[in-house]
Short mmCIF file of C-alpha atoms in Angstrom, two decimals:
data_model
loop_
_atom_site.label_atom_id
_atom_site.label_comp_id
_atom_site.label_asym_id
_atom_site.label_seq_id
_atom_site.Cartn_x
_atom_site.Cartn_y
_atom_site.Cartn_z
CA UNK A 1 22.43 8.74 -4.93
CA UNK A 2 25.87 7.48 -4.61
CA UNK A 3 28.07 7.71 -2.02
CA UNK A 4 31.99 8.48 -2.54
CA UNK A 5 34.05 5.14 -2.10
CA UNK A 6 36.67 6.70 -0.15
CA UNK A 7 38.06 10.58 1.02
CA UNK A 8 39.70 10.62 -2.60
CA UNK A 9 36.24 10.53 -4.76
CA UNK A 10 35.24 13.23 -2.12
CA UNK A 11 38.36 15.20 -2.41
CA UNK A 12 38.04 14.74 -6.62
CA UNK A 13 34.34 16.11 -6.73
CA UNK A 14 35.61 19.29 -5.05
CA UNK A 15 34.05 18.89 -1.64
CA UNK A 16 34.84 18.17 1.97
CA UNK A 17 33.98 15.60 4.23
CA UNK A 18 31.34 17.90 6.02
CA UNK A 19 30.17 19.28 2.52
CA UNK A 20 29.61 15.82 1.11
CA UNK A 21 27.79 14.72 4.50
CA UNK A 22 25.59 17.48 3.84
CA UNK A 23 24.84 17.34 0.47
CA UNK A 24 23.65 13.77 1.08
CA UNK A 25 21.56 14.29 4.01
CA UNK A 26 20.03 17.04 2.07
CA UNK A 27 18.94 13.92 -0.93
CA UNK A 28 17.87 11.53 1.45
CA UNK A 29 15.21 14.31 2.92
CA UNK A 30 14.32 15.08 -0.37
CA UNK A 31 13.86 11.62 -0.67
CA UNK A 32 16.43 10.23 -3.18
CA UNK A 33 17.49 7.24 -0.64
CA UNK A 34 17.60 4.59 -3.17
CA UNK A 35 20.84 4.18 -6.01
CA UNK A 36 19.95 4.10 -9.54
CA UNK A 37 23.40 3.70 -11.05
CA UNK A 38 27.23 2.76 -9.57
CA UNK A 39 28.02 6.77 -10.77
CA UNK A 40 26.80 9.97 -10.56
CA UNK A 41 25.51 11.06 -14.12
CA UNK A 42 25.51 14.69 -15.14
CA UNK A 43 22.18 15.28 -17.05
CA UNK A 44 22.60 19.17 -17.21
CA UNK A 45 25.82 17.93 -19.61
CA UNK A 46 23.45 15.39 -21.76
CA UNK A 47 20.89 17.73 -22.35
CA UNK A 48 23.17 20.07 -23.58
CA UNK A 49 24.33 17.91 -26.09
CA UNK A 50 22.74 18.36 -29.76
CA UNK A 51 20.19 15.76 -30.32
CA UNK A 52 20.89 13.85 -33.45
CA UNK A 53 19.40 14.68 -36.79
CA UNK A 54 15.67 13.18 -37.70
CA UNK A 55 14.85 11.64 -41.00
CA UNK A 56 11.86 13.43 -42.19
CA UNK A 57 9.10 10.76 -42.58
CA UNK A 58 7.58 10.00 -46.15
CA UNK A 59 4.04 11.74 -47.05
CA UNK A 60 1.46 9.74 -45.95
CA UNK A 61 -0.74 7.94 -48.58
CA UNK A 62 -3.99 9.27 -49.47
CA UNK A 63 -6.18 7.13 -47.26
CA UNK A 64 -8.11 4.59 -49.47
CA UNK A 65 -11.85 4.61 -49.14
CA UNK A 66 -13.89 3.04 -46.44
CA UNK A 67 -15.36 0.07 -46.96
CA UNK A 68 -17.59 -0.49 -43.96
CA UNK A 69 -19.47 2.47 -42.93
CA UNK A 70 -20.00 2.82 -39.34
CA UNK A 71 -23.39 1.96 -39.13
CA UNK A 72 -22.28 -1.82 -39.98
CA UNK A 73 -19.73 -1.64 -37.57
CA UNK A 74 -20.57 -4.14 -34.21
CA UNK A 75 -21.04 -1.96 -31.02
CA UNK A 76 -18.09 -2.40 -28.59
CA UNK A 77 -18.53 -4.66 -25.69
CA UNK A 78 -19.54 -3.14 -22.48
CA UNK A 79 -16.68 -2.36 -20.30
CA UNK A 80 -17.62 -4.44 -16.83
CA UNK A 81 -18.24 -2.01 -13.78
CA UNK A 82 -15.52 -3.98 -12.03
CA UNK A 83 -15.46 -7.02 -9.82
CA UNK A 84 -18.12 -8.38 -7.00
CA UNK A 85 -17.64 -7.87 -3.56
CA UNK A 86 -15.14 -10.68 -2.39
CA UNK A 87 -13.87 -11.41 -5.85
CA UNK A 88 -10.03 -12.35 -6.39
CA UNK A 89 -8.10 -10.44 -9.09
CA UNK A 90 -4.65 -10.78 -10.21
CA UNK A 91 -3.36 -12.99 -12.07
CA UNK A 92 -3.28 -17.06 -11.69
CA UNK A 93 -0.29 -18.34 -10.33
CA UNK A 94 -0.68 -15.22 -7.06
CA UNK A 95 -4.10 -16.82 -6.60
CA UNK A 96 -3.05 -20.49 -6.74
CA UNK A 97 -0.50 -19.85 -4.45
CA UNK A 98 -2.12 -17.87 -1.69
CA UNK A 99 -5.25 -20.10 -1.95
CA UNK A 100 -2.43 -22.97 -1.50
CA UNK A 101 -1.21 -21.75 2.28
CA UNK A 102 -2.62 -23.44 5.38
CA UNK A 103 -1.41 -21.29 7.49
CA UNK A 104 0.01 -17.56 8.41
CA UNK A 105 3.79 -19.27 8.31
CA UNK A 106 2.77 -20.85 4.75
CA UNK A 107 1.94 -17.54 3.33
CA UNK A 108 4.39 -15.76 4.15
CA UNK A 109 6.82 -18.24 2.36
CA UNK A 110 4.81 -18.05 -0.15
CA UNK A 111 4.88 -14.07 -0.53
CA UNK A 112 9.16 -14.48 -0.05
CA UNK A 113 8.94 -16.89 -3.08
CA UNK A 114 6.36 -15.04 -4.56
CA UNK A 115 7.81 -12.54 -8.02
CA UNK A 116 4.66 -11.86 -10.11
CA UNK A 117 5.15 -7.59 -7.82
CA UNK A 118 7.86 -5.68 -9.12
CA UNK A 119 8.23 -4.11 -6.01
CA UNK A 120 9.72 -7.03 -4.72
CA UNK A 121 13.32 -6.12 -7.10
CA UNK A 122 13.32 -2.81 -5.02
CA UNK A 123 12.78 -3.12 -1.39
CA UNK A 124 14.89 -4.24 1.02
CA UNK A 125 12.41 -6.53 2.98
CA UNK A 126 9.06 -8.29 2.90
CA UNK A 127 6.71 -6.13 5.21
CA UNK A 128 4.32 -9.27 6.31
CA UNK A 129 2.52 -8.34 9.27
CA UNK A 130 2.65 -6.91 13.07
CA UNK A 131 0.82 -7.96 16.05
CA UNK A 132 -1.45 -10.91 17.29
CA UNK A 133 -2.91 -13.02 14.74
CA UNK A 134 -5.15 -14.20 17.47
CA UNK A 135 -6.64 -10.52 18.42
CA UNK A 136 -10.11 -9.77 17.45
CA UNK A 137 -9.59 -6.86 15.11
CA UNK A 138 -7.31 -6.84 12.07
CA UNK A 139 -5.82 -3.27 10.29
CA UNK A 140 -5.08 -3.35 6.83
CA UNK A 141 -2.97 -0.28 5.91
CA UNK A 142 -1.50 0.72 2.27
CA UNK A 143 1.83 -0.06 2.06
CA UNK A 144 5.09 0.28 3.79
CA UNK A 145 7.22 3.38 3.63
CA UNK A 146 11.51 3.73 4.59
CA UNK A 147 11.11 2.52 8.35
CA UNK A 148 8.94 -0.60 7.37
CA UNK A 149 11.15 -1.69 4.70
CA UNK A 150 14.08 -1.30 6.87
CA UNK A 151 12.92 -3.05 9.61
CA UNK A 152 10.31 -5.43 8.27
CA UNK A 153 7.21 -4.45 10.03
CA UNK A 154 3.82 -2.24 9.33
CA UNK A 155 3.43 0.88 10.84
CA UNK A 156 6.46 1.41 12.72
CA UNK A 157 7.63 5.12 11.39
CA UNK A 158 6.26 7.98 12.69
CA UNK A 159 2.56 7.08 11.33
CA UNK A 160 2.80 3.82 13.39
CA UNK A 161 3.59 5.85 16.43
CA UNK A 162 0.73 8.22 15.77
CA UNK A 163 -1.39 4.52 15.11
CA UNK A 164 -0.30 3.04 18.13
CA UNK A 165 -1.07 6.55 20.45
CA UNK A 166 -4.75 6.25 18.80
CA UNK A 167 -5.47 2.63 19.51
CA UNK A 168 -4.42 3.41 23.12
CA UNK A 169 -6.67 5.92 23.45
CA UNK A 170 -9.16 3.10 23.39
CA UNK A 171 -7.47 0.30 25.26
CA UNK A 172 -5.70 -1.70 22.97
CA UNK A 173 -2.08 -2.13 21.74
CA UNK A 174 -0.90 -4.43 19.45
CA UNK A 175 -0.85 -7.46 21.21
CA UNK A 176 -4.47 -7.02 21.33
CA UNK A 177 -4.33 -6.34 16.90
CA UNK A 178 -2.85 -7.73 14.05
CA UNK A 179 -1.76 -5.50 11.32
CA UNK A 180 -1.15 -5.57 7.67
CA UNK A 181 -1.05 -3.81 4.57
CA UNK A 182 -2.66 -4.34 0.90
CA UNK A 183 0.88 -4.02 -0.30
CA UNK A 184 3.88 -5.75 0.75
CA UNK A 185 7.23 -4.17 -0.08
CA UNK A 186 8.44 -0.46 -0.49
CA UNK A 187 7.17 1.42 -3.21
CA UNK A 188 10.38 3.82 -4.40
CA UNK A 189 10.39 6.63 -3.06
CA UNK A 190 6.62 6.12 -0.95
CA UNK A 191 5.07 6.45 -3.91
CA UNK A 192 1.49 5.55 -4.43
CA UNK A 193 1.24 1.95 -5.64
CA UNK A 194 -0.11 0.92 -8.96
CA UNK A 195 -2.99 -0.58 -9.74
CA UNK A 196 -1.11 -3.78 -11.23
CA UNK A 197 0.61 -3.89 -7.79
CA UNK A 198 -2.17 -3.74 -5.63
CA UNK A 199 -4.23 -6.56 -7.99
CA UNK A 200 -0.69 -8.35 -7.45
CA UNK A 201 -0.73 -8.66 -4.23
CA UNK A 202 -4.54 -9.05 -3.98
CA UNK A 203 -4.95 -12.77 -3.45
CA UNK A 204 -2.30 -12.33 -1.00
CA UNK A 205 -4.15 -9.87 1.31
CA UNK A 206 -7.75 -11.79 0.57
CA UNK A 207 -6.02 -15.47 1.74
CA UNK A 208 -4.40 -13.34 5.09
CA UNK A 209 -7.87 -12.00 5.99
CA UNK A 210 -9.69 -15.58 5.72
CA UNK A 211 -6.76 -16.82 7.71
CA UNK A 212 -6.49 -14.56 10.77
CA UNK A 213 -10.88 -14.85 10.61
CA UNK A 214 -10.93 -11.42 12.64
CA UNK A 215 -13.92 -9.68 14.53
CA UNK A 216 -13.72 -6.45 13.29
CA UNK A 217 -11.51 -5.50 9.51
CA UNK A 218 -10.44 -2.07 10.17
CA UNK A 219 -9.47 -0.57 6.95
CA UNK A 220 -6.32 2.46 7.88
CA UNK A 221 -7.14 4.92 4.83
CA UNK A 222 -8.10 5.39 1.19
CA UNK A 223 -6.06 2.63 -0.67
CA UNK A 224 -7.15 -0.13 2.10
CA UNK A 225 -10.83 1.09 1.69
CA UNK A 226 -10.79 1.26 -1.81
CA UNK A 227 -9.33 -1.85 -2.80
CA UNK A 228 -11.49 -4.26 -0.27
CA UNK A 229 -14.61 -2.64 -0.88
CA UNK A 230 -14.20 -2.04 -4.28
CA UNK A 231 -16.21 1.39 -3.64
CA UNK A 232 -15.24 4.48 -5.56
CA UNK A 233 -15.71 7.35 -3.28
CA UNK A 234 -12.60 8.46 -1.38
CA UNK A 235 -12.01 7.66 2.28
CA UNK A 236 -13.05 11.25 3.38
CA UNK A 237 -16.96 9.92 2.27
CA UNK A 238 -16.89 6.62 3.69
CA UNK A 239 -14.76 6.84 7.02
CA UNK A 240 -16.75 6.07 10.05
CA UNK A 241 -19.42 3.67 7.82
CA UNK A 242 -19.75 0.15 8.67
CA UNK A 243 -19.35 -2.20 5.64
CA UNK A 244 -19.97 -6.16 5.26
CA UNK A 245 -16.26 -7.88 3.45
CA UNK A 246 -16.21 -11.26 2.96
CA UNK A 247 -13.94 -13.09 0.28
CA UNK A 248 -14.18 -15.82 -1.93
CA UNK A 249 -13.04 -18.14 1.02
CA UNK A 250 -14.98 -16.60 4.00
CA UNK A 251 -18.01 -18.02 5.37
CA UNK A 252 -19.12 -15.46 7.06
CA UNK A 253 -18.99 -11.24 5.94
CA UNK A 254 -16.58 -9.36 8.56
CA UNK A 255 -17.90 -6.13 9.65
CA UNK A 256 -15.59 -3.68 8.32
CA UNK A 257 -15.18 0.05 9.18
CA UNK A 258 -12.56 2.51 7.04
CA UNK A 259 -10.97 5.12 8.88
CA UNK A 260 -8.19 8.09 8.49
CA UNK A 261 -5.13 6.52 7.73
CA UNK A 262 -2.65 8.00 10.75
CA UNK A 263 -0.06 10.24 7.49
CA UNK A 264 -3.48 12.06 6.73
CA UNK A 265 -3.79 12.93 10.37
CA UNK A 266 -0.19 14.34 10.65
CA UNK A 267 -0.67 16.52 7.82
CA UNK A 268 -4.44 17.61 8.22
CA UNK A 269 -4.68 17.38 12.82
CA UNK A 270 -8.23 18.77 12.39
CA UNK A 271 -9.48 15.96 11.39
CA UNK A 272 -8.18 14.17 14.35
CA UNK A 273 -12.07 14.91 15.72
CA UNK A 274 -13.64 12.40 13.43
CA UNK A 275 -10.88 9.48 13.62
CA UNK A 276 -11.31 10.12 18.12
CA UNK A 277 -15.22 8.92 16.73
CA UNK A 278 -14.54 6.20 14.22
CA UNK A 279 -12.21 4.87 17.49
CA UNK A 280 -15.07 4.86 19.79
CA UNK A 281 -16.82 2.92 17.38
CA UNK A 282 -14.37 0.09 17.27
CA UNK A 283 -14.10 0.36 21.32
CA UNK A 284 -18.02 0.19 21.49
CA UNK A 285 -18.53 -2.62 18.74
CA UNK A 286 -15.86 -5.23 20.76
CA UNK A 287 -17.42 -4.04 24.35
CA UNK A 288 -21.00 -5.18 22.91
CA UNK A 289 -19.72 -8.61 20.75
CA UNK A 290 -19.21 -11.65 23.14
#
């Protein structure tokens, strides 16, 4: 939504300061916090416009006869039940230059240089990562929302403060985690990310995993789950299972363990039961690993 340049633009659209104030805090908690256009466009007056005349298309032709009957067609190819465990989608040049990074500092300059995700032309920062790349269990969330892209960290909205209450329940903070996400700018509006983003960013989020080398791979909600364990039932089936990830790159599998993703508990609190047992877990599996 625009804003007025100045008390004039105000004063022309027939509204006051405190009217105008109002109007936009009303769009921004509707969620209209990104400009489309320098001006305001009035789509009630377009539609009321008369649409132009159509050409009326010319009769079809009387289809000519088949030459090939279907039973000397070829049978279509088998679509492919999708990708191995570990395997690296996306396309070429996000692989090559993920697989090229040494180092945590070398892939995030690579991500900043990085425009094969559209997302990229729309947010306002790269959301790399939060935490201690060090620590012995890595989160992998879904993808930033306003307060991430504003300030240029995961989870740091009200679903990180809900995050960061749960991992205290069980001793740790986030000097004692590193978190991430499978996608790393805004999508407008929160929106859920495409599946050309998320295989975008893939080699990204494979080449950070293999780089931190964590303990435990906690996977915060459906997205995360779905795209590193390429499994097809939704986080509500698999939360509070231990999987085996391991990439491409990784020489060992990481034991990996999806849980609620910290939104679904503001909006659903009685499920707040199971995610207080998928937390145990992760405080029982690092009191029993030396």
């Amino acid at each position: 939504m625009a804003q007025p340049s100045d008390m004039s633009d105000v004063s022309a659209a027939g509204l006051d300061p405190a009217e105008a104030l109002a109007l936009l805090a009303w769009q921004i908690e509707a969620g209209a916090d990104e400009a489309l256009d320098a001006a305001p466009i009035d789509r009630f007056a377009l539609a009321a416009e008369p649409a132009p005349a159509r050409r009326s298309a010319p009769a079809a032709e009387p289809a000519a006869p088949a030459l090939m009957t279907a039973a000397v067609l070829p049978p279509p190819l088998a679509t492919p039940a999708g990708p191995p465990p570990g395997a690296v989608t996306g396309d070429g040049n996000a692989y090559r230059a993920a697989q090229a990074a040494q180092s945590l500092e070398e892939l995030r300059a690579a991500l900043e240089s990085f425009e094969g995700c559209p997302l990229k032309a729309t947010a306002t920062n790269l959301v790399f990562a939060d935490g201690n790349p060090a620590a012995r269990v890595m989160l992998v969330g879904e993808a930033p929302g306003g307060d991430e892209d504003r300030v240029g960290r995961p989870f740091v909205g009200v679903s990180g403060q809900l995050l960061d209450r749960m991992l205290a329940a069980v001793g740790l903070d986030r000097t004692q985690v590193y978190i991430t996400n499978v996608i790393f700018w805004r999508p407008p509006g929160n929106r859920t990310p495409t599946p050309a983003e998320v295989a975008a960013c893939l080699p990204f989020v494979e080449r950070h995993i293999e780089l931190v080398g964590p303990e435990l791979l906690i996977l915060v909600g459906n997205a995360a789950a779905k795209t590193l364990l390429l499994r097809n039932e939704g986080i509500t089936r698999i939360r509070g299972k231990w999987f085996e990830y391991q990439s491409a790159g990784m020489s060992r599998p990481v034991p990996t363990l999806p849980i609620y993703h910290p939104a679904y508990l503001l909006r659903a609190p009685a499920q707040k039961r199971d995610a207080w047992r998928d937390l145990l877990q992760i405080r029982e599996r690092l009191d029993h690993r030396p």
